[in-house]
Amino acid sequence: MSEIKVIITGTPGAGKTTAIAAISEVPPVRTDTATTDELADVKSETTVAMDFGELTLEDGQKVFLYGTPGQQRFEFMWKILVQGGLGLIVLVDCTRADPIADMGMYLDNFADFVAETGAVIGLVKRDVNDTPAVDDFYQALSQRGLMFPVLEVDVREQGDVSLMIEALVSLLEFA
Amino acid sequence: MKYLSSIGLSAKDETVLKSLIDLLGARTSEEWIYRDDVMVDALLLDFDNSEAVAAWNTKPESVRRNTIAYSSEIPGISFARRLAKPLRAADLIAVLKDIEENPGKADKAPASSTPPPSTQAPSEISTLAECVARHSEGLLRLTFGDREVVLDRQRRCFSTSESGESLAALLAHPFQEFQVTRGADVNLPPDGSIKWLDQKALLWLVGQSGSHGRLIDGLEQGGLFRITRWPGFGLVRPSQTVLTLCSMLTRKNAMSIEEIRSVSGVPEFDIIAFINAASLTGILVAQSGDAAKPDKPAAKPELPTERKGLFAKIRSRLANTRA
């Protein structure tokens, strides 16, 4: 059986590790280490290699969930992790200074992968402060010639993480 | 001398209309008088007032000829003569002059491209989706026993006694079973005692639950449809059917209901509910089915069976997660 991978990326602190923990059948494998840079103000630990979780399908086949490190300096890891991936989930932390630019940065870096597969944009922490409207994200996608689902999610909720994967699967099958 | 009357106008609009008629003077070729006790030459119909539209539908053709549809910007009103709210003297003069010059002009679709107008006169309201589509201003209260929903179109918000799935189930009841109250007749408790939510969540659910297989007026059964973005699902988690339709209808090229049904296998009933919901929430783009499709895209390559099987298994697994 071939390996089925769903890749979850996004800004540091957006909740990639939390998302995988919310839905994985097994305790997620984490490669966190203490933050020592400016990120220390936001979170005490950050992912440096990948997070890993899995789901088992009815015939025993596994779907692996890979969370990339969020920081751009780990860009080299992104290219490795996406190889053979089914599609991409981009988590955007809406409390950051420019969430739309954040989304654009990840779409740029995963451009080849996204062009071959598809992506779902998950907006997190929408209730914390004034953030761009969902339509602004769609407009930014449209300017790139892309039409992906933009969903407001709480990655602590299993149902919301499940919804993003289901939307990704629908996109891959019908869009 | 010509006579004008109205159906369904608010007291304020009726007063304004009568005042404007009195002031027209020599600005029209003929003298116009507001009368509702004689056979009139023109009739102003408040298209946003569904009860007025229903009453208008029962009137004989001799009364309905030269009807002027008075409304907010509701797409797809199928009248040759229209006035946008609020009432303006210049617009009224223009439409009355048109009636003077072309008294027998048949109602036909206005020159608008998106969404395509129906060529039918507005039908009697038979679904909740239609009721809400036609109510574009002010308050609307839908009562079902001790359960209710209040929609405030002005403030783009709603309030309800229900939550999530319970609201969806409520909205699925036949329209005739609701008690409908509009405008000033809707008495609200004092501010602060009601929780208001963004109206889009309700509008989406009204389309999804309250369509009963009927497209809302202005949408053609044979039209081509697409959506400009995925909807915000709000209160109720979307079904797999909805996710499928979202994916298909965000393609660059619009699709007919028949094409969608054929490719996705989704029943027409559900496709119509989705299209109505998309229309109510303002994300639908509709083209006339008569218009030639620009460039028919190359058919999407059929997914290998193995791939389809994989997607089905993932969905099944995630459905178990939800259960």
XYZ file of C-alpha atoms in Angstrom:
498
model
C 0.000 0.000 0.000
C 1.234 3.473 -0.835
C 1.806 5.968 1.915
C -0.960 8.564 2.245
C 0.207 11.858 3.717
C -1.685 15.006 4.606
C 0.621 17.932 5.269
C -0.260 20.593 7.814
C 1.744 23.785 7.745
C 1.322 27.340 8.978
C 2.692 30.063 11.132
C 4.440 29.274 14.408
C 1.823 29.050 17.126
C -1.064 28.518 14.685
C -1.765 25.109 16.180
C -0.323 22.513 13.823
C 0.754 20.292 16.695
C -2.603 20.788 18.416
C -4.495 19.933 15.234
C -2.654 16.668 14.814
C -3.132 15.803 18.467
C -6.859 16.497 18.121
C -7.421 13.891 15.454
C -4.563 11.371 15.556
C -5.367 7.877 16.805
C -1.971 7.587 18.387
C -0.220 10.066 20.631
C 1.457 12.352 18.128
C 5.197 12.132 17.682
C 6.565 15.576 18.375
C 9.952 17.147 17.816
C 9.576 20.215 19.951
C 12.387 22.098 21.556
C 12.568 25.168 23.714
C 12.282 28.426 21.804
C 15.252 30.715 22.149
C 14.477 33.429 19.608
C 11.766 36.098 19.372
C 9.183 33.312 19.258
C 9.755 32.743 22.961
C 7.278 35.538 23.631
C 4.580 33.526 21.892
C 5.294 29.942 22.874
C 7.789 28.105 25.069
C 8.404 25.229 22.665
C 8.356 24.938 18.904
C 8.521 22.155 16.343
C 11.932 21.798 14.697
C 11.513 18.730 12.491
C 7.932 17.604 12.244
C 4.874 16.450 14.104
C 3.379 13.135 13.189
C 0.028 11.479 13.720
C -2.017 8.848 11.972
C -5.485 7.606 11.089
C -6.343 4.037 10.144
C -8.811 3.443 7.317
C -11.302 0.568 7.281
C -8.976 -1.695 5.290
C -6.030 -1.027 7.564
C -4.399 1.542 5.306
C -2.867 4.445 7.206
C -3.225 8.171 6.577
C -0.232 9.961 8.031
C -0.557 13.510 9.253
C 2.640 15.511 9.058
C 3.003 18.893 10.688
C 5.846 20.989 9.365
C 7.930 23.309 11.491
C 6.395 26.746 11.128
C 9.475 28.899 10.991
C 10.705 29.781 7.527
C 14.275 28.871 8.394
C 13.144 25.240 8.347
C 12.036 25.636 4.747
C 14.296 22.789 3.653
C 12.171 20.432 5.774
C 9.009 21.526 3.993
C 10.237 20.263 0.634
C 11.100 16.896 2.125
C 7.851 16.438 4.005
C 5.524 17.157 1.079
C 6.942 14.472 -1.168
C 4.078 12.140 -2.082
C 1.611 14.170 -0.047
C -2.114 14.108 -0.745
C -2.619 17.818 -0.139
C -1.874 20.746 2.125
C -3.610 22.381 5.059
C -2.333 25.886 5.844
C -3.156 27.163 9.318
C -3.094 30.951 9.588
C -2.880 32.599 12.991
C -5.109 35.648 12.667
C -3.605 37.379 15.692
C -0.373 37.980 13.809
C 0.442 41.287 12.149
C -0.385 40.315 8.569
C -2.206 37.005 8.305
C -2.860 37.405 4.594
C 0.852 37.829 3.917
C 1.500 34.777 6.091
C -0.883 32.727 3.972
C 0.811 34.006 0.834
C 4.252 33.056 2.118
C 3.226 29.437 2.673
C 1.420 29.228 -0.649
C 4.543 30.559 -2.359
C 6.800 28.087 -0.640
C 4.517 25.161 -1.357
C 3.523 26.447 -4.795
C 4.605 23.389 -6.772
C 2.984 20.988 -4.342
C -0.228 22.990 -4.173
C -0.423 23.223 -7.960
C -0.275 19.438 -8.203
C -2.665 18.774 -5.337
C -4.722 21.369 -3.486
C -4.936 23.239 -0.222
C -7.331 24.212 2.519
C -6.780 27.397 4.490
C -7.683 27.166 8.183
C -8.081 30.492 9.964
C -7.425 30.220 13.683
C -7.846 32.608 16.606
C -10.390 34.684 14.717
C -12.095 35.723 17.933
C -9.116 37.341 19.596
C -8.869 40.686 17.868
C -9.707 42.558 14.678
C -8.574 40.458 11.790
C -9.046 40.628 8.032
C -12.433 39.452 6.803
C -12.665 35.988 5.291
C -13.429 37.674 1.972
C -10.010 39.350 2.134
C -8.373 35.937 2.174
C -10.459 34.856 -0.806
C -9.455 38.013 -2.627
C -5.780 37.304 -1.946
C -6.249 33.753 -3.229
C -8.045 35.025 -6.303
C -5.157 37.351 -7.087
C -2.979 34.255 -7.225
C -5.473 32.507 -9.461
C -6.365 30.093 -6.658
C -9.710 29.002 -5.240
C -9.306 27.043 -2.048
C -11.661 26.704 0.899
C -11.014 29.209 3.689
C -12.488 27.852 6.900
C -12.639 29.412 10.343
C -11.577 26.648 12.695
C -10.682 25.819 16.258
C -7.896 23.268 15.942
C -8.540 21.993 19.443
C -11.814 20.598 18.105
C -11.566 17.230 16.444
C -14.586 18.066 14.267
C -12.932 21.181 12.872
C -9.720 19.355 11.985
C -11.797 16.607 10.420
C -13.712 19.203 8.407
C -10.485 20.601 6.938
C -9.393 17.145 5.815
C -12.833 16.390 4.391
C -12.821 19.701 2.513
C -9.386 18.855 1.150
C -10.578 15.456 -0.047
C -13.638 17.008 -1.724
C -11.436 19.577 -3.378
C -9.118 16.889 -4.717
C -12.006 14.826 -6.037
C -14.384 17.408 -7.459
C -12.740 20.790 -7.999
C -56.218 61.965 -16.765
C -54.614 58.793 -15.464
C -54.948 56.929 -12.204
C -52.328 55.266 -10.064
C -52.743 53.014 -7.070
C -50.499 50.821 -4.952
C -50.381 47.492 -3.139
C -48.420 46.718 -0.017
C -46.619 50.015 0.498
C -45.712 51.065 4.010
C -47.668 54.030 5.339
C -44.617 56.205 4.875
C -44.055 55.133 1.278
C -47.724 55.622 0.472
C -47.629 59.143 1.865
C -44.505 59.939 -0.138
C -46.069 58.489 -3.287
C -49.241 60.560 -2.908
C -47.208 63.696 -2.279
C -45.066 63.097 -5.329
C -48.136 62.506 -7.496
C -49.600 65.799 -6.292
C -46.383 67.569 -7.184
C -45.885 66.090 -10.636
C -47.802 68.882 -12.385
C -46.629 69.384 -15.947
C -43.689 67.056 -15.691
C -45.725 64.229 -17.213
C -47.794 64.455 -20.392
C -50.978 63.540 -18.591
C -52.309 64.442 -15.198
C -51.869 61.602 -12.707
C -54.087 61.103 -9.688
C -53.721 58.610 -6.837
C -56.967 56.606 -6.543
C -57.690 53.156 -5.263
C -61.419 53.089 -5.963
C -61.339 53.118 -9.761
C -59.794 51.073 -12.560
C -56.224 52.330 -12.516
C -53.727 52.907 -15.311
C -50.724 51.949 -13.197
C -50.181 49.968 -10.043
C -47.182 50.231 -7.741
C -46.464 46.882 -6.069
C -44.132 46.586 -3.080
C -42.280 43.529 -4.255
C -40.557 43.130 -0.891
C -43.922 42.589 0.775
C -44.735 38.943 0.130
C -48.326 39.282 1.273
C -48.811 42.122 -1.182
C -47.281 40.036 -3.954
C -49.610 37.175 -3.074
C -52.598 39.545 -3.155
C -51.420 40.982 -6.460
C -51.255 37.484 -7.900
C -54.975 37.015 -7.270
C -55.991 40.164 -9.115
C -57.261 40.023 -12.713
C -54.955 40.833 -15.587
C -56.819 44.092 -16.224
C -55.655 45.305 -12.807
C -52.158 43.867 -13.015
C -51.278 45.419 -16.364
C -48.797 48.243 -16.020
C -47.605 47.062 -12.641
C -44.488 48.783 -11.366
C -42.350 46.596 -9.122
C -41.109 48.671 -6.204
C -38.280 47.006 -4.359
C -34.790 47.058 -3.007
C -32.232 45.573 -5.303
C -33.693 42.104 -5.508
C -32.160 40.385 -8.487
C -34.431 38.780 -10.956
C -37.614 40.780 -10.597
C -39.425 40.003 -13.788
C -41.176 43.262 -14.481
C -40.636 45.593 -17.380
C -41.113 48.521 -15.017
C -39.298 48.825 -11.739
C -38.596 51.428 -9.111
C -35.833 51.042 -6.586
C -36.389 51.989 -2.970
C -36.523 54.671 -1.728
C -39.037 56.423 -3.951
C -37.558 59.255 -6.012
C -39.497 61.794 -8.086
C -37.302 61.517 -11.189
C -37.637 57.736 -11.291
C -41.368 57.905 -10.790
C -41.778 60.473 -13.571
C -39.723 58.339 -15.948
C -41.775 55.237 -15.336
C -45.106 57.080 -15.580
C -44.027 58.647 -18.870
C -43.156 55.195 -20.123
C -46.638 53.995 -19.232
C -48.144 56.976 -21.048
C -46.150 56.149 -24.169
C -46.331 52.339 -24.003
C -49.464 51.491 -22.072
C -49.592 47.890 -23.214
C -45.939 47.025 -22.740
C -45.767 43.469 -21.509
C -43.758 42.592 -18.488
C -40.549 40.964 -19.487
C -37.193 40.211 -18.041
C -35.157 43.304 -17.222
C -31.773 43.708 -18.849
C -29.671 42.222 -16.150
C -27.166 39.463 -16.489
C -26.443 38.181 -13.019
C -28.344 36.365 -11.807
C -30.615 35.730 -14.771
C -34.120 36.957 -14.264
C -37.064 34.680 -14.480
C -39.484 35.381 -17.277
C -42.339 34.508 -14.965
C -44.220 36.984 -12.866
C -43.486 36.454 -9.185
C -45.296 33.404 -7.988
C -47.060 32.972 -4.710
C -44.627 32.266 -1.925
C -44.447 28.553 -1.291
C -41.141 28.088 0.493
C -39.317 29.692 3.358
C -36.363 30.356 1.060
C -38.627 32.353 -1.251
C -40.131 34.270 1.664
C -36.721 35.301 2.971
C -35.405 36.091 -0.517
C -38.240 38.543 -1.057
C -37.874 40.132 2.353
C -34.865 42.348 1.851
C -35.636 45.135 4.300
C -36.652 45.457 7.899
C -37.743 42.826 10.359
C -39.171 39.388 9.655
C -40.396 37.086 12.400
C -41.060 33.413 11.723
C -42.988 31.699 14.473
C -43.614 27.979 14.789
C -45.429 27.180 18.010
C -43.224 28.560 20.764
C -40.138 28.552 18.566
C -39.133 31.535 16.524
C -36.566 33.269 14.376
C -36.285 37.019 13.923
C -34.333 38.343 10.973
C -33.278 41.978 10.847
C -32.313 42.733 7.265
C -31.362 46.311 8.066
C -28.767 45.304 10.627
C -27.885 42.065 8.809
C -28.409 39.921 11.866
C -30.829 37.432 13.344
C -31.878 35.982 16.636
C -33.524 32.675 17.444
C -34.751 30.468 20.232
C -32.963 27.540 18.582
C -29.392 26.449 18.098
C -27.529 24.592 15.366
C -29.204 21.412 14.161
C -32.405 22.330 15.982
C -32.635 25.544 13.946
C -32.005 23.628 10.717
C -34.814 21.223 11.619
C -37.160 24.082 12.426
C -36.505 25.764 9.079
C -37.282 22.539 7.240
C -40.980 22.735 8.140
C -43.317 23.693 5.284
C -43.588 27.441 4.887
C -47.348 27.356 5.376
C -46.876 26.128 8.938
C -45.040 29.286 9.997
C -46.701 32.397 11.239
C -45.009 35.286 9.440
C -44.821 38.805 10.832
C -43.123 41.680 9.086
C -41.876 45.186 9.674
C -43.449 47.305 12.382
C -45.638 44.409 13.516
C -42.573 42.617 14.883
C -42.341 43.590 18.529
C -38.891 43.083 19.919
C -37.937 42.871 23.573
C -35.646 45.618 24.828
C -32.124 45.779 23.430
C -29.675 43.670 25.324
C -32.090 40.838 26.029
C -31.601 39.266 22.614
C -28.474 37.678 21.238
C -27.965 38.741 17.617
C -25.870 36.745 15.162
C -24.649 37.426 11.642
C -27.560 36.890 9.240
C -25.449 34.870 6.813
C -25.577 31.833 9.065
C -29.381 31.938 9.005
C -29.617 32.696 5.284
C -27.438 29.688 4.535
C -29.643 27.437 6.656
C -32.838 28.838 5.160
C -31.590 27.904 1.694
C -30.405 24.498 2.817
C -33.485 23.563 4.830
C -36.287 25.716 3.473
C -36.097 25.251 -0.306
C -38.135 22.046 -0.707
C -36.829 21.481 -4.215
C -37.867 24.876 -5.595
C -35.478 27.490 -6.863
C -36.198 30.957 -5.569
C -37.646 33.441 -8.053
C -35.097 34.852 -10.453
C -33.061 31.670 -10.725
C -33.611 29.596 -13.845
C -33.929 25.852 -13.667
C -31.853 25.696 -16.849
C -29.343 28.318 -15.726
C -25.618 27.914 -15.180
C -24.251 28.379 -11.681
C -21.009 28.829 -9.815
C -19.991 30.316 -6.457
C -17.376 32.967 -5.804
C -16.109 31.433 -2.576
C -16.873 28.659 -0.130
C -19.732 29.609 2.182
C -19.272 30.268 5.867
C -21.141 27.346 7.324
C -21.851 28.966 10.639
C -24.119 26.993 12.921
C -24.299 23.582 11.319
C -21.476 21.372 10.172
C -21.663 20.891 6.392
C -22.559 17.488 5.026
C -20.418 15.648 2.528
C -22.936 16.635 -0.137
C -22.402 20.297 0.636
C -18.605 19.930 0.514
C -18.907 18.192 -2.851
C -21.084 20.970 -4.250
C -18.736 23.627 -2.890
C -15.846 22.018 -4.733
C -17.728 21.632 -7.985
C -19.270 25.070 -8.043
C -16.001 26.884 -7.371
C -14.715 25.689 -10.717
C -14.052 28.499 -13.174
C -16.884 27.484 -15.465
C -20.477 27.602 -14.359
C -22.480 24.384 -14.437
C -26.132 23.538 -14.943
C -28.109 21.615 -12.367
C -28.180 18.661 -14.715
C -24.383 18.715 -15.157
C -23.842 18.920 -11.406
C -26.227 16.033 -10.830
C -24.623 13.956 -13.512
C -21.035 14.458 -12.302
C -21.606 14.343 -8.555
C -24.612 12.062 -8.230
C -26.121 14.559 -5.787
C -29.953 14.638 -6.051
C -31.492 17.709 -7.685
C -33.353 18.482 -4.460
C -30.039 19.015 -2.637
C -28.479 20.921 -5.527
C -31.392 23.359 -5.525
C -31.083 23.803 -1.765
C -27.400 24.597 -2.193
C -27.993 27.054 -5.043
C -30.710 28.845 -3.066
C -28.443 29.039 -0.012
C -25.629 30.428 -2.124
C -27.972 32.969 -3.668
C -29.334 34.110 -0.308
C -25.815 34.567 1.082
C -24.650 36.483 -1.977
C -21.975 34.112 -3.254
C -23.846 32.775 -6.287
C -23.106 33.789 -9.850
C -25.818 32.706 -12.257
C -25.896 32.882 -16.027
C -28.781 32.285 -18.329
C -28.827 28.765 -19.666
C -29.542 30.276 -23.090
C -26.173 32.012 -23.162
C -23.506 30.057 -24.961
C -20.884 28.740 -22.622
C -17.693 30.746 -23.286
C -15.149 28.043 -23.809
C -16.195 24.636 -22.806
C -13.358 23.423 -20.624
C -11.693 20.162 -21.368
C -13.464 17.477 -19.427
C -11.832 16.832 -16.069
C -9.981 13.551 -16.329
C -11.826 10.817 -14.516
C -10.122 9.911 -11.263
C -8.772 6.384 -11.093
C -11.102 4.048 -9.213
C -8.371 3.429 -6.670
C -8.162 7.143 -5.920
C -11.924 7.482 -5.574
C -11.923 4.509 -3.269
C -9.256 6.109 -1.123
C -11.236 9.342 -0.812
C -14.347 7.387 0.137
C -12.427 5.510 2.832
C -10.996 8.727 4.274
C -14.482 10.250 4.392
C -15.843 7.176 6.050
C -13.071 7.241 8.640
C -13.651 10.916 9.399
C -17.408 10.359 9.650
C -16.673 7.752 12.317
C -14.569 10.338 14.122
C -17.556 12.678 14.223
C -19.899 9.949 15.379
